Coordinates of C-alpha atoms and ligand atoms in Angstrom, one line a residue:
M89 CA 39.2 -104.2 75.7
Q90 CA 42.7 -105.2 74.5
Q91 CA 41.0 -106.6 71.4
N92 CA 40.4 -103.0 70.3
L93 CA 44.1 -102.5 69.9
L94 CA 44.2 -105.1 67.1
S95 CA 44.5 -103.8 63.6
Q96 CA 41.5 -104.2 61.2
R97 CA 43.9 -106.3 59.1
V98 CA 44.2 -109.0 61.7
Q99 CA 40.6 -108.7 62.9
N100 CA 39.4 -109.4 59.3
M101 CA 41.7 -112.3 58.9
A102 CA 40.4 -115.9 59.3
E103 CA 42.5 -118.3 61.3
S104 CA 44.0 -121.0 59.0
A105 CA 41.3 -123.8 59.0
T106 CA 43.9 -126.6 58.6
I107 CA 45.9 -125.4 61.6
K108 CA 42.8 -124.7 63.6
M109 CA 41.5 -128.3 63.1
A110 CA 44.9 -129.8 63.9
Q111 CA 44.9 -127.8 67.1
M112 CA 41.4 -128.9 68.0
A113 CA 42.5 -132.5 67.5
R114 CA 45.5 -131.9 69.8
N115 CA 43.2 -130.4 72.5
L116 CA 40.9 -133.5 72.4
T117 CA 43.9 -135.8 72.6
A118 CA 45.1 -133.8 75.6
Q119 CA 41.7 -134.5 77.2
G120 CA 42.4 -138.2 76.9
H121 CA 40.5 -139.0 73.6
H122 CA 42.0 -141.2 71.0
V123 CA 41.9 -138.8 68.1
I124 CA 43.1 -139.6 64.6
S125 CA 44.0 -136.3 63.0
L126 CA 43.8 -136.3 59.2
S127 CA 43.5 -132.5 59.1
L128 CA 47.0 -131.3 58.5
G129 CA 48.6 -131.8 55.2
E130 CA 51.9 -133.2 56.4
P131 CA 53.8 -136.3 55.3
D132 CA 53.9 -138.8 58.2
F133 CA 57.4 -139.8 57.0
D134 CA 60.6 -138.5 58.6
T135 CA 63.0 -136.4 56.5
P136 CA 65.3 -138.9 54.7
K137 CA 68.4 -139.6 56.6
H138 CA 70.9 -138.3 54.1
I139 CA 69.3 -134.9 54.2
K140 CA 69.4 -134.8 58.0
E141 CA 73.1 -135.8 57.9
A142 CA 73.8 -133.0 55.5
A143 CA 72.2 -130.5 57.9
K144 CA 74.3 -131.9 60.8
Q145 CA 77.4 -131.6 58.7
A146 CA 76.5 -128.0 57.7
L147 CA 76.2 -127.1 61.4
D148 CA 79.6 -128.5 62.1
E149 CA 81.0 -126.6 59.2
G150 CA 79.7 -123.3 60.8
Y151 CA 76.6 -122.6 58.7
T152 CA 75.1 -120.9 61.7
K153 CA 75.1 -117.3 60.4
Y154 CA 72.8 -115.1 58.4
T155 CA 72.6 -115.9 54.7
P156 CA 72.0 -113.6 51.8
V157 CA 68.2 -112.7 52.0
P158 CA 67.3 -114.6 48.8
G159 CA 69.3 -117.7 49.9
L160 CA 72.7 -119.2 49.8
M161 CA 74.2 -119.0 46.2
E162 CA 74.8 -122.8 46.4
L163 CA 71.1 -123.4 47.0
R164 CA 69.9 -121.0 44.4
E165 CA 72.2 -122.6 41.8
A166 CA 70.8 -126.0 42.8
I167 CA 67.3 -124.7 42.4
C168 CA 68.1 -123.4 38.9
E169 CA 69.5 -126.8 38.0
K170 CA 66.4 -128.5 39.4
F171 CA 64.1 -126.2 37.5
K172 CA 65.9 -127.1 34.3
R173 CA 66.2 -130.8 35.0
D174 CA 62.6 -131.4 36.3
N175 CA 60.5 -128.7 34.8
N176 CA 62.4 -127.4 31.7
L177 CA 62.3 -123.9 33.2
E178 CA 65.3 -121.5 32.7
F179 CA 66.1 -119.4 35.7
K180 CA 69.3 -117.6 36.9
P181 CA 70.2 -117.4 40.6
N182 CA 69.0 -113.7 40.7
Q183 CA 65.5 -115.0 39.8
I184 CA 65.3 -117.3 42.8
V185 CA 64.2 -116.4 46.3
V186 CA 64.4 -118.9 49.1
S187 CA 61.9 -118.3 52.0
N188 CA 60.6 -119.7 55.2
G189 CA 58.3 -122.2 53.5
A190 CA 56.4 -121.8 50.3
K191 CA 53.8 -120.1 52.4
Q192 CA 56.2 -117.1 52.8
S193 CA 57.0 -117.2 49.1
L194 CA 53.3 -116.8 48.4
A195 CA 53.0 -114.0 51.0
N196 CA 55.9 -112.2 49.5
L197 CA 54.3 -112.4 46.1
G198 CA 50.9 -111.1 47.4
L199 CA 52.6 -108.2 49.1
A200 CA 54.8 -107.5 46.1
L201 CA 52.1 -107.5 43.5
L202 CA 48.8 -106.4 44.9
D203 CA 47.6 -102.9 45.6
E204 CA 44.4 -102.1 47.4
G205 CA 41.5 -103.4 45.3
D206 CA 43.6 -105.4 42.8
E207 CA 42.0 -108.7 41.9
A208 CA 43.5 -112.1 42.3
I209 CA 41.8 -114.9 40.5
I210 CA 42.1 -118.1 42.5
L211 CA 41.1 -121.5 40.9
A212 CA 38.9 -123.2 43.4
P213 CA 38.9 -125.5 45.3
Y214 CA 42.1 -123.8 46.5
W215 CA 44.6 -124.0 49.3
V216 CA 43.2 -122.1 52.4
S217 CA 46.0 -119.5 52.8
Y218 CA 45.7 -118.1 49.2
S219 CA 42.7 -116.0 50.0
A220 CA 44.0 -114.9 53.4
I221 CA 47.3 -113.7 51.8
V222 CA 45.4 -111.8 49.1
K223 CA 43.3 -110.1 51.7
L224 CA 46.3 -109.3 53.9
A225 CA 47.9 -107.6 50.9
G226 CA 44.7 -105.5 50.3
G227 CA 43.6 -107.4 47.2
K228 CA 40.3 -108.9 46.3
T229 CA 39.9 -112.7 45.8
V230 CA 37.9 -113.7 42.7
L231 CA 37.1 -117.4 42.9
V232 CA 36.6 -119.4 39.8
K233 CA 34.9 -122.5 41.0
S234 CA 34.8 -126.2 40.0
G235 CA 33.1 -129.2 41.4
I236 CA 33.4 -133.0 41.5
E237 CA 31.5 -133.3 38.2
N238 CA 34.5 -131.8 36.3
D239 CA 37.2 -133.4 38.5
Y240 CA 37.6 -130.2 40.5
K241 CA 39.2 -128.4 37.6
V242 CA 38.2 -125.1 36.1
T243 CA 38.2 -124.5 32.4
A244 CA 40.1 -121.8 30.5
E245 CA 36.7 -120.3 29.5
Q246 CA 35.8 -119.8 33.2
V247 CA 39.2 -118.1 33.8
A248 CA 38.6 -115.8 30.7
A249 CA 35.2 -114.8 32.1
A250 CA 36.7 -113.8 35.4
I251 CA 39.4 -111.5 34.0
T252 CA 38.8 -107.8 34.5
E253 CA 40.8 -104.6 34.3
R254 CA 41.8 -105.0 37.9
T255 CA 43.1 -108.6 37.6
K256 CA 46.7 -108.8 38.7
M257 CA 47.3 -112.5 39.2
V258 CA 45.9 -115.9 38.7
L259 CA 46.9 -118.3 41.5
F260 CA 46.5 -122.1 41.7
S261 CA 48.2 -125.3 42.7
S262 CA 48.6 -128.4 40.5
P263 CA 48.7 -131.1 41.9
C264 CA 46.0 -129.4 43.9
N265 CA 45.5 -129.0 47.6
P266 CA 42.7 -129.9 48.6
T267 CA 41.5 -132.0 45.7
G268 CA 44.5 -133.9 44.5
S269 CA 43.6 -133.0 40.9
V270 CA 46.4 -132.5 38.4
Y271 CA 45.8 -130.2 35.4
S272 CA 46.9 -131.8 32.1
E273 CA 49.3 -130.1 29.7
A274 CA 46.4 -129.3 27.4
E275 CA 44.3 -127.8 30.2
L276 CA 47.3 -125.7 31.4
K277 CA 48.0 -124.5 27.8
A278 CA 44.4 -123.4 27.4
I279 CA 44.6 -121.4 30.6
A280 CA 47.9 -119.9 29.6
D281 CA 46.4 -118.9 26.2
V282 CA 43.5 -116.9 27.8
I283 CA 45.9 -115.1 30.2
A284 CA 48.6 -114.4 27.6
P285 CA 47.0 -111.4 25.9
H286 CA 46.6 -109.6 29.3
E287 CA 50.0 -108.1 29.9
N288 CA 49.3 -107.0 33.5
I289 CA 48.4 -110.5 34.8
M290 CA 51.0 -112.6 36.6
I291 CA 50.5 -116.4 36.9
I292 CA 51.4 -117.9 40.3
S293 CA 51.9 -121.6 39.9
D294 CA 52.2 -123.5 43.2
E295 CA 53.9 -126.8 42.4
I296 CA 54.7 -127.9 45.9
Y297 CA 53.1 -131.3 45.3
E298 CA 55.1 -131.8 42.1
Y299 CA 56.8 -135.1 43.2
I300 CA 53.5 -136.6 44.5
N301 CA 51.9 -137.1 41.1
F302 CA 50.5 -140.5 40.2
V303 CA 50.0 -139.8 36.5
G304 CA 53.6 -138.7 35.9
G305 CA 54.8 -136.0 33.6
H306 CA 54.5 -132.9 35.8
V307 CA 53.9 -129.9 33.6
S308 CA 54.8 -126.3 34.7
I309 CA 52.6 -123.7 33.1
G310 CA 55.7 -121.5 33.0
T311 CA 57.1 -123.6 30.1
F312 CA 54.6 -122.1 27.7
E313 CA 56.3 -119.5 25.6
N314 CA 53.4 -117.0 25.7
V315 CA 53.4 -116.7 29.6
K316 CA 56.9 -117.8 30.6
D317 CA 58.0 -114.2 31.4
R318 CA 54.9 -113.7 33.5
T319 CA 54.8 -116.9 35.5
V320 CA 56.2 -117.4 39.0
T321 CA 56.8 -121.0 39.9
V322 CA 56.6 -121.7 43.6
N323 CA 57.9 -124.9 45.2
G324 CA 59.3 -126.1 48.5
F325 CA 60.8 -128.9 50.4
S326 CA 57.9 -129.7 52.8
K327 CA 56.0 -132.3 50.8
G328 CA 58.3 -134.0 48.4
F329 CA 61.2 -134.4 50.9
A330 CA 59.1 -134.6 54.1
M331 CA 60.6 -131.4 55.5
T332 CA 57.6 -129.5 56.8
G333 CA 59.3 -128.4 60.0
W334 CA 62.4 -127.1 58.2
R335 CA 60.5 -124.2 56.7
L336 CA 62.0 -124.0 53.3
G337 CA 60.3 -122.9 50.1
Y338 CA 61.3 -121.0 47.0
M339 CA 60.1 -119.2 43.9
G340 CA 61.5 -118.8 40.4
A341 CA 60.3 -115.4 39.1
P342 CA 61.2 -112.6 36.7
A343 CA 64.2 -110.8 38.2
W344 CA 62.3 -107.6 38.9
L345 CA 59.8 -109.5 41.0
A346 CA 62.3 -111.7 42.7
S347 CA 64.2 -108.6 43.9
A348 CA 61.0 -107.0 45.1
C349 CA 60.2 -110.2 47.1
A350 CA 63.7 -110.2 48.5
K351 CA 63.2 -106.6 49.5
I352 CA 60.1 -107.5 51.5
Q353 CA 61.7 -110.5 53.0
G354 CA 64.7 -108.5 54.0
Q355 CA 62.5 -106.3 56.1
I356 CA 60.5 -109.1 57.7
T357 CA 62.5 -112.3 58.2
S358 CA 65.8 -112.1 56.2
G359 CA 67.2 -115.3 54.7
A360 CA 65.9 -118.7 55.7
N361 CA 68.0 -120.8 58.2
A362 CA 71.5 -121.4 57.0
F363 CA 72.2 -125.1 57.7
G364 CA 68.8 -126.0 56.4
Q365 CA 69.6 -124.3 53.1
K366 CA 72.8 -126.3 52.8
A367 CA 70.9 -129.6 53.4
A368 CA 68.2 -128.5 50.9
A369 CA 70.8 -127.9 48.2
F370 CA 72.1 -131.4 48.9
A371 CA 68.6 -132.8 48.8
L372 CA 67.9 -131.5 45.3
M373 CA 71.0 -133.0 43.9
A374 CA 70.9 -136.3 45.8
D375 CA 69.2 -139.6 45.2
M376 CA 65.5 -139.1 44.7
K377 CA 64.6 -142.7 45.6
P378 CA 63.2 -141.8 49.1
T379 CA 60.9 -139.3 47.4
Q380 CA 59.8 -141.9 44.9
A381 CA 59.2 -144.4 47.7
M382 CA 57.0 -142.0 49.6
K383 CA 55.0 -141.4 46.5
E384 CA 54.5 -145.1 46.0
T385 CA 53.2 -145.4 49.5
F386 CA 50.8 -142.4 49.0
L387 CA 49.5 -144.1 45.9
E388 CA 48.8 -147.3 47.8
R389 CA 47.0 -145.4 50.4
R390 CA 45.0 -143.4 47.9
D391 CA 43.7 -146.5 46.3
M392 CA 42.8 -148.0 49.7
M393 CA 41.1 -144.8 50.8
I394 CA 39.0 -144.4 47.6
D395 CA 37.7 -148.0 48.0
L396 CA 36.9 -147.5 51.7
L397 CA 35.3 -144.1 51.3
R398 CA 33.2 -145.1 48.3
E399 CA 31.6 -147.7 50.5
I400 CA 30.0 -145.0 52.6
P401 CA 26.5 -144.2 51.4
G402 CA 26.1 -140.6 50.3
F403 CA 29.8 -139.9 49.8
K404 CA 30.8 -138.8 46.3
V405 CA 34.5 -139.5 46.0
N406 CA 36.8 -138.2 43.3
K407 CA 39.9 -140.0 42.2
P408 CA 42.8 -137.7 42.9
T409 CA 45.9 -138.0 40.7
G410 CA 48.3 -136.3 43.0
A411 CA 49.1 -134.8 46.4
F412 CA 47.8 -136.7 49.5
Y413 CA 44.2 -135.5 49.9
I414 CA 40.8 -136.8 49.1
F415 CA 37.9 -134.4 48.8
P416 CA 34.6 -136.1 49.1
D417 CA 31.3 -134.3 48.4
I418 CA 29.0 -135.0 51.3
S419 CA 26.2 -132.6 50.5
D420 CA 23.8 -135.6 50.6
Y421 CA 24.1 -135.3 54.4
F422 CA 23.0 -131.7 54.6
G423 CA 19.7 -131.6 56.5
T424 CA 20.3 -134.8 58.4
S425 CA 20.5 -135.2 62.2
D426 CA 21.6 -137.8 64.8
G427 CA 18.7 -136.6 67.0
T428 CA 20.9 -134.0 68.7
T429 CA 23.1 -132.4 66.1
T430 CA 21.8 -131.2 62.7
I431 CA 24.2 -131.1 59.8
N432 CA 23.5 -127.9 57.8
N433 CA 26.9 -127.6 56.0
A434 CA 30.3 -129.0 55.7
S435 CA 31.6 -127.3 58.8
D436 CA 28.8 -128.9 60.9
F437 CA 29.8 -132.2 59.3
C438 CA 33.4 -131.9 60.2
E439 CA 32.6 -130.8 63.8
Y440 CA 30.3 -133.8 64.1
I441 CA 33.0 -136.2 62.8
L442 CA 35.5 -134.7 65.2
T443 CA 33.3 -134.8 68.3
T444 CA 31.6 -138.2 67.7
A445 CA 34.2 -140.2 65.7
F446 CA 37.3 -138.4 67.0
V447 CA 38.7 -138.0 63.5
G448 CA 40.0 -134.6 62.4
V449 CA 39.2 -133.5 58.9
V450 CA 38.8 -130.0 57.3
T451 CA 35.7 -128.4 56.0
G452 CA 35.6 -127.7 52.3
S453 CA 34.3 -124.2 53.0
A454 CA 37.9 -123.2 54.0
F455 CA 38.9 -124.2 50.4
G456 CA 36.1 -122.5 48.5
A457 CA 33.9 -125.7 48.2
D458 CA 31.0 -125.7 50.6
N459 CA 29.8 -129.3 49.7
C460 CA 33.0 -131.1 50.6
F461 CA 35.5 -132.0 53.3
R462 CA 39.2 -132.7 53.0
I463 CA 40.9 -135.9 54.3
S464 CA 44.7 -136.0 54.4
Y465 CA 45.9 -139.6 53.9
A466 CA 49.4 -138.8 54.9
S467 CA 49.0 -141.2 57.9
S468 CA 49.6 -144.9 58.6
E469 CA 47.4 -147.5 56.9
E470 CA 46.2 -148.6 60.3
D471 CA 45.1 -145.1 61.3
L472 CA 43.4 -144.5 57.9
R473 CA 41.4 -147.7 58.1
E474 CA 40.3 -147.0 61.7
A475 CA 39.4 -143.4 60.8
V476 CA 37.2 -144.4 57.9
R477 CA 35.6 -147.1 60.0
R478 CA 34.7 -144.5 62.6
I479 CA 33.5 -142.0 60.1
K480 CA 31.2 -144.6 58.5
E481 CA 29.8 -145.5 61.9
A482 CA 29.2 -141.8 62.8
V483 CA 27.4 -141.0 59.6
S484 CA 25.2 -144.1 59.8
Q485 CA 23.5 -142.3 62.8
L486 CA 22.6 -139.3 60.5
K487 CA 19.0 -139.4 59.3
K488 CA 16.8 -137.0 57.3
Ligands
PMP1487 N1 51.1 -124.5 48.9 C1 50.3 -125.6 49.1 C2 49.3 -125.9 48.0 C3 50.3 -126.3 50.3 O1 49.5 -127.3 50.5 C4 51.2 -125.9 51.3 C5 51.2 -126.7 52.6 N2 51.8 -126.4 53.6 C6 52.0 -124.8 51.1 C7 51.9 -124.1 49.9 C8 53.0 -124.2 52.1 O2 54.0 -125.1 52.4 P1 55.3 -124.7 53.2 O3 55.1 -123.4 53.7 O4 55.4 -125.8 54.3 O5 56.4 -124.8 52.3
LIG1488 N1 49.6 -127.2 53.6 C1 49.2 -128.0 54.7 C2 47.7 -128.2 54.7 O1 47.0 -127.8 53.8 C3 49.8 -127.6 56.0 C4 49.0 -126.7 56.9 C5 49.1 -125.3 56.5 O2 50.3 -124.8 56.3 O3 48.1 -124.6 56.4 O4 47.2 -128.8 55.6

C-alpha cells in the first residue's frame, strides 16, 4: 500500500547494480559464506597517511562549519592549478564546483542541463549511474554502443549518427568504467570534431580514473579549441587518492553552468564537508608518489588477471589500459546449464557465479553491454587468484 505513495520518478528508477551486488555479497557473508566481492569499484588501499593527517589538522583548526556551496576557495584554487598542471585546462575558481562525490557533480549536471525529452548520448559501455541520472532529470538516454571487437570504444561516425535536434549532451568516461579502455588523443579529437558544429551540445567528460592510466598521457577532450567552451570536466578524489568514503568530487565548467550547478546543490546538500575539502586541497598539491604506487600495483594485477581469465574457455578478455576493471565477454555461455540453472544472459551468469562460486561481479547489462560482466581488480592478489580459480571451477560445470 505504502508503495503507492512513491513518486513515479523513484518507481521508474533502477537500483544501482554495483551497489546492489556489493550488498548481496555482504548479505551472503553475513550468512557465513566466504564471499570475495569484486563488484564495487573501490580501491582496496587506505587513503594515504599525509592526506588523513591534513584532515585531522583541519578539524583541529576548526574546519567544522559550512563552506561556500561550490567549495572552499583554497580547494577551488588548487583544482584550477591541478587542471592547468595535469590537463592543460584553464579554469577560474568561479568555474569550479566541489560536490559530494563525482556522482553528485554528474547529478547536478543532469538536472542543470536536461529538460523533459532532451537527449543525452552516452558512449557505451558506460558507468551505471549515467543513465539513471539522465532519467531522473527527465532526459532520454541514447546509447552509442561498442563491443570487444573495437576495444569497447565508439567511433566519431557513430556519435555523429546519434545526434538529433534534441541532443543536449554527450557523456562518457575515459579511462572507462566498466571496460578500462582509454580513448586516444586522435579518437577524442575526432569525437570533438563531430560535436563542435552543434552549438547546443555539451560534452561531459568524466575523468575520475585519470591517474589510473597504464598508457600514460591522459588527454582531456576539453583541451580541443573547438569544444573547450562546451566541455565540462568531471573528476574526483575517490579513485586516484583512494578516498571513496570522503565523498569529494568536482567539475570544471563554463561559469554559467557552474553557477547553475551550485544553485541546485545549494538547495539539496550545500557545500561538501569542510575538513575533507581542506585535506583534498592538500592532496592535490602534495607528493603524488602514493597515487603512482597504487597505479603500479593495479597494473601488476591487471596483467595477472588477464592471464588468469584468458585461461578460462569461452571468456573473451580485453586488455584494459586504465581504471581497475576487466570486462570479459561471456556470451559463449548463454544457453548453457549446470543441470539446475540455465544461463540465458549476463545477469544469470553473475547470479550463478555469486551463488555457486561466492564471487561478486556485476552484469554487463547494467553498463549497456548484455554480453559481458565486470570484475573489479581493486582487491588483493590472493583474493583475485582465489576468485578466478572459483569462477573457472563454476563455469566448468556449465554445458550446452
Ligand atoms: N564516475 C565513474 C566513471 C565512476 O566509476 C565513479 C565511481 N564511483 C564515479 C563517477 C563516482 O565517484 P564518486 O562519487 O565516488 O566521486
Ligand atoms: N563507481 C564505483 C563502481 O562502479 C562505485 C559504486 C558506485 O558508486 O556505483 O563500482
